[in-house]
Coordinates of C-alpha atoms in Angstrom, one line a residue:
X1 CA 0.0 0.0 0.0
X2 CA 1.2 3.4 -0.9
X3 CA -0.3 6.6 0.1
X4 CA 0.3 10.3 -1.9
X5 CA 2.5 12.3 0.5
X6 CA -0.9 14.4 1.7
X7 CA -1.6 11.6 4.0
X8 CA 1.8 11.1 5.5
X9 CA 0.0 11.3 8.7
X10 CA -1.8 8.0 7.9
X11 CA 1.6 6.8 6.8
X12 CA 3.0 7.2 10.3
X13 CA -0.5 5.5 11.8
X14 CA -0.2 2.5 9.3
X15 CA 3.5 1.7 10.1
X16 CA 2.5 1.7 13.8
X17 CA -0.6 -0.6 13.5
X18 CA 1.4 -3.1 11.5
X19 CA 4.3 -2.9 13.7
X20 CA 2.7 -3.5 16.6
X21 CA 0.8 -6.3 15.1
X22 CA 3.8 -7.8 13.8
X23 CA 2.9 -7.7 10.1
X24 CA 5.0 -8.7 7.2
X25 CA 3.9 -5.9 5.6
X26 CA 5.9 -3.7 7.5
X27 CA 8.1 -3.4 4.7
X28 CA 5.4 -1.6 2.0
X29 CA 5.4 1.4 3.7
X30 CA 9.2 1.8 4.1
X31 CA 11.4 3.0 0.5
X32 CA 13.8 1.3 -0.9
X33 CA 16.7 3.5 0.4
X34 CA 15.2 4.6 3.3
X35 CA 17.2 5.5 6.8
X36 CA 17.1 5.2 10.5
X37 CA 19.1 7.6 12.6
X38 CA 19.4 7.1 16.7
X39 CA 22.3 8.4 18.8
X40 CA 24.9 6.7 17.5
X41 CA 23.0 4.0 15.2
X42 CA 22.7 4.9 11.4
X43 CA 21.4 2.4 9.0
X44 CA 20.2 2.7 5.7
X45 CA 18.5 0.4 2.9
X46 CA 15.2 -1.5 3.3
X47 CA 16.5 -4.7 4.8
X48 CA 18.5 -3.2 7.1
X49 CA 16.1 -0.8 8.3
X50 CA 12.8 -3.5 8.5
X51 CA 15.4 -5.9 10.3
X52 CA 15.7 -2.9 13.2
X53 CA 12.0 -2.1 13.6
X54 CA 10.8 -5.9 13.1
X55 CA 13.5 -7.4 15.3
X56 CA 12.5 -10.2 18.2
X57 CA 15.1 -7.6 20.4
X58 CA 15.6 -4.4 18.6
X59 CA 11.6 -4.1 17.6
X60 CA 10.0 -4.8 20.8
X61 CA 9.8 -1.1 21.8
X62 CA 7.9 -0.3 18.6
X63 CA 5.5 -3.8 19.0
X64 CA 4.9 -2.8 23.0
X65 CA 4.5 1.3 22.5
X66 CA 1.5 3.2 22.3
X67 CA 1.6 5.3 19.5
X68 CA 0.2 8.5 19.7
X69 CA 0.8 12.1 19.3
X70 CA 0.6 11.8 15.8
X71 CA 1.5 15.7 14.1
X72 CA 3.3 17.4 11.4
X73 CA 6.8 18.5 12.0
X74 CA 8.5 21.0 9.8
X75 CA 8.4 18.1 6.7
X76 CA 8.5 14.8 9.1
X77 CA 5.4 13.2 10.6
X78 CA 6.0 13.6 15.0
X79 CA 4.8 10.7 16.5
X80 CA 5.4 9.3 20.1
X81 CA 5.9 5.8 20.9
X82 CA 5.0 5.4 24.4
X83 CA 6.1 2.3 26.7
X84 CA 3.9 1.0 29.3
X85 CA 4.8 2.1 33.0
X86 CA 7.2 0.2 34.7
X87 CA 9.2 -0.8 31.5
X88 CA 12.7 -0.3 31.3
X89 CA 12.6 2.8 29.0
X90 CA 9.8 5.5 28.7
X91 CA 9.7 4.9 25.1
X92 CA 10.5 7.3 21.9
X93 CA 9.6 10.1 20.2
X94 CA 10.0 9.3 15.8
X95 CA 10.7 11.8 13.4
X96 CA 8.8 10.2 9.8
X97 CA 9.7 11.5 6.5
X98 CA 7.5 10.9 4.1
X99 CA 8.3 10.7 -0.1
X100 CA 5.8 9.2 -2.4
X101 CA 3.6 7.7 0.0
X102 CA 6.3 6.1 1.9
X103 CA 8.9 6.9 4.8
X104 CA 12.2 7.7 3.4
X105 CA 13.8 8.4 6.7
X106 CA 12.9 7.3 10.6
X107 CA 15.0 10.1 13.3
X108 CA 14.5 8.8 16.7
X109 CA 15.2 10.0 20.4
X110 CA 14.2 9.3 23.8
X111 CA 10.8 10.5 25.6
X112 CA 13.3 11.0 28.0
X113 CA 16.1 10.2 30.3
X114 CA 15.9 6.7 31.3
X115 CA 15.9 6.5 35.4
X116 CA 18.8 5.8 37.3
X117 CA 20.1 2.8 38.0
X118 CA 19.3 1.0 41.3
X119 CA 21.6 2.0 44.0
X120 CA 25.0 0.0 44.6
X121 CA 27.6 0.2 47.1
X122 CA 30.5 1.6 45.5
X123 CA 33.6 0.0 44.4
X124 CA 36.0 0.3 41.5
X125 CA 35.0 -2.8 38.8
X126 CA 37.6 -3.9 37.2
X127 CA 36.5 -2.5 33.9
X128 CA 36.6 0.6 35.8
X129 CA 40.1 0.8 36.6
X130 CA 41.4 -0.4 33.0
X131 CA 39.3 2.5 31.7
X132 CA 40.6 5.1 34.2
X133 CA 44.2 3.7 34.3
X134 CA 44.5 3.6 30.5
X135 CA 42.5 6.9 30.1
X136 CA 45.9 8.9 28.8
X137 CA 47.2 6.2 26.7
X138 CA 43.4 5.9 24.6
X139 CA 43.2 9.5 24.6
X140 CA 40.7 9.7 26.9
X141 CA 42.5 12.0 29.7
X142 CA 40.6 12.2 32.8
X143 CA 38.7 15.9 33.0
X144 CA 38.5 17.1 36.6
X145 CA 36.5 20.4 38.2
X146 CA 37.5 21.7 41.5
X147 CA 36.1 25.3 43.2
X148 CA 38.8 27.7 43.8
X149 CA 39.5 29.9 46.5
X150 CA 37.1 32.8 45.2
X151 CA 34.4 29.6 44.6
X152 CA 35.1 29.8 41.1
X153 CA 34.3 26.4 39.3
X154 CA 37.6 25.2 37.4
X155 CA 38.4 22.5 35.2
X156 CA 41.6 20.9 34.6
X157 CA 42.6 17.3 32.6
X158 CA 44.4 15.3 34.5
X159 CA 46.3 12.4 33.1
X160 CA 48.0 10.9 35.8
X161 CA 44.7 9.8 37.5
X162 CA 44.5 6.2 38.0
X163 CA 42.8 3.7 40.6
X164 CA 44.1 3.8 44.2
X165 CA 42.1 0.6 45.6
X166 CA 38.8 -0.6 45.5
X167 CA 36.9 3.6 46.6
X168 CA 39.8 5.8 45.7
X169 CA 41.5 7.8 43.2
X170 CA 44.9 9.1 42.9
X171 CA 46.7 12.0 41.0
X172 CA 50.0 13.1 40.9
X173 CA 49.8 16.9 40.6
X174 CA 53.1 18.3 39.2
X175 CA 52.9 22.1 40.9
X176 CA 52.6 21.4 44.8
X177 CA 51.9 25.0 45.4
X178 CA 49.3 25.2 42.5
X179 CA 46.0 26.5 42.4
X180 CA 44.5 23.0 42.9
X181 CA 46.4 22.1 45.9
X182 CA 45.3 25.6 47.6
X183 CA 41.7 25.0 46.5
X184 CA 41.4 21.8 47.6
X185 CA 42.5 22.8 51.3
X186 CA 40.1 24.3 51.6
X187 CA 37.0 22.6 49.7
X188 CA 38.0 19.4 49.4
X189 CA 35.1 18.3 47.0
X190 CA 36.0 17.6 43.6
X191 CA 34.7 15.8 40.7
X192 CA 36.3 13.8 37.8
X193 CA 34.2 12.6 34.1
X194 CA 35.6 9.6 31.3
X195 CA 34.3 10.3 28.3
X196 CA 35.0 7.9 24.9
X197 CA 32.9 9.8 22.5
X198 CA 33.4 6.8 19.9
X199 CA 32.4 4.3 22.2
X200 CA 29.7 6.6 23.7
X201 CA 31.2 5.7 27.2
X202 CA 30.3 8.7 30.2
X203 CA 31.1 8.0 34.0
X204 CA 31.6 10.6 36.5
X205 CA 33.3 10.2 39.9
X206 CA 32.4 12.8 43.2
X207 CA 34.3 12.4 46.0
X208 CA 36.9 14.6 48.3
X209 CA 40.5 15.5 47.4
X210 CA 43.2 15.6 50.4
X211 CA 47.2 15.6 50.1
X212 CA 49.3 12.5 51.4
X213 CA 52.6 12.5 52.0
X214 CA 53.2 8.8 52.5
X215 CA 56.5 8.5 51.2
X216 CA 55.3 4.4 50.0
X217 CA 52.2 6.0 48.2
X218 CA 53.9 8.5 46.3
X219 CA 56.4 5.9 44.7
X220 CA 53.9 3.8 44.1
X221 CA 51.7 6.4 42.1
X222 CA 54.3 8.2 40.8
X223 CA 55.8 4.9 38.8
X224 CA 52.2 4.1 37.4
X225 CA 51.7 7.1 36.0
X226 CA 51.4 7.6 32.2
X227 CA 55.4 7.9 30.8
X228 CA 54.3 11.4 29.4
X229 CA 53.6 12.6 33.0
X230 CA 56.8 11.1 34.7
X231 CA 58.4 12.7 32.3
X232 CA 57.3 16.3 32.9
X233 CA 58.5 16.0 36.9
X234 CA 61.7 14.3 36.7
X235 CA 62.9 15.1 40.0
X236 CA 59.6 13.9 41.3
X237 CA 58.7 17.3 42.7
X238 CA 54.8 16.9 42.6
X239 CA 52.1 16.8 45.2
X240 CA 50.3 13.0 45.4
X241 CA 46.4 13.8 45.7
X242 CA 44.0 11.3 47.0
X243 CA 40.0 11.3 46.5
X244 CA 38.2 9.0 48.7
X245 CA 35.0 8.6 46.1
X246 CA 31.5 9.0 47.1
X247 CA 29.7 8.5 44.1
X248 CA 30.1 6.8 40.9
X249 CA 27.2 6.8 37.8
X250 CA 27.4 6.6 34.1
X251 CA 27.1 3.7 31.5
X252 CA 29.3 1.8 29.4
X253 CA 27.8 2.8 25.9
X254 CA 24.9 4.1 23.9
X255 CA 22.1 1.9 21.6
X256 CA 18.8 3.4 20.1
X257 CA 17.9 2.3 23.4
X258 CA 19.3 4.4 25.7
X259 CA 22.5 3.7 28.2
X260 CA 23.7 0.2 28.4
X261 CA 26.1 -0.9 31.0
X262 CA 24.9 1.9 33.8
X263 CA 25.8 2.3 37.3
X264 CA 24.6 4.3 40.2
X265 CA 27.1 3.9 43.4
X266 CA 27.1 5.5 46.3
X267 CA 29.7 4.9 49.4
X268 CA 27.8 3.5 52.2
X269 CA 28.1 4.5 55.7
X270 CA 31.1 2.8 57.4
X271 CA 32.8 2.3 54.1

């Protein structure tokens, strides 16, 4: 079935009805080179495209929606497709376009953010610390705010961050007598973000930031620093910073979706 462009609306009602019934004739209504865009999912071509929205996995948001809202956009059909409450994602909203009486292109985002993740006592996963140890090496340098002495927010990279045990961090800072030191003396609270934008990997670390001057410590972190950041304090000059974390969240990667791979911890009381 093919309707004239006028009725694109109808368009964007039929592809619902059939794909929440699960009809073979999904594929009628979608062109030949048609695309999907989603965050960091682009597919084009017929095949490809029906495979996404008629999936046993990838298609069950579209077979277990609501679809409603239905409105013109600019030149795209709006159209929301609504989960049932409780599921694991609100649902999406669909941007149609419409060419000869069937959808050329399919732009998708999320009602909204998905909800947090259930609460977990916090500790560095293993997949944690290769992420945060190798942040430098990948190109991935760890970004890290602070509030100065005037309560200005700052924001510094900092590649010698790496894990210090199962709830800490640890940084070499190369300027003892620096602004971050100062700052941290007297607001110890900092926070630190990994981001991989190829990978669509985002976790962010809170905790608080104190000096040590345990002689052991300071080797230690010193010789697992990143090579490029021994080698801008030879004489081994710097400060060693500790952050006992507080709270860890993020995910481990993007899909049409939503996050995949999230966390939400928090330190516990006695930790």
């Amino acid at each position: 079935m093919t309707l004239p462009d006028g009725d694109a609306v109808q368009v964007a009602r039929e592809l619902g009805q059939r794909l929440k019934a699960g009809d073979a004739a999904v594929a009628e209504l979608l062109s030949e080179d048609v695309t999907f865009h989603s965050l960091n999912i682009e597919i084009s071509g017929r095949e490809a495209v029906l495979r996404r929205l008629t999936d046993r996995t990838t298609g069950q948001v579209y077979r277990e929606a609501s679809w409603q809202d239905f409105r013109r956009n600019g030149d795209a059909v709006q159209v929301t497709a609504r989960m049932p409450a409780g599921a694991g994602q609100s649902g999406n909203i669909l941007l149609l376009q419409v060419r000869g009486g069937r959808i050329a292109g399919i732009r998708q985002q999320l009602v909204r953010p998905t909800p947090p993740a259930p609460e977990t006592p916090l500790r560095l996963t293993a997949e944690l610390v290769a992420l945060i140890d190798g942040a430098l090496g990948t190109g991935h340098p760890m970004l890290l705010s602070f509030v100065d002495e005037t309560g200005q927010p700052n924001l510094s990279f900092r590649g010698s961050t790496q894990a210090f045990g199962e709830d800490r961090l640890a940084i070499w800072v190369r300027n003892p007598e620096g602004q971050f030191v100062r700052s941290i003396a007297l607001n110890p609270k900092v926070a630190l973000i990994y981001r991989d934008q190829e990978r669509k990997i985002t976790f962010q670390f809170q905790g608080r930031a104190r000096v040590s001057a345990d002689a052991g410590d300071r080797q230690l972190v010193y010789r697992r620093a990143h090579q490029a950041e021994q080698d801008h304090d030879y004489a081994r000059l710097g400060a060693l910073v500790i952050v006992d974390l507080d709270r860890i969240e993020g995910y481990a990667g993007l899909t049409a979706e939503g996050p995949v791979g999230r966390i939400n911890m928090r330190r516990q009381p006695g930790q």
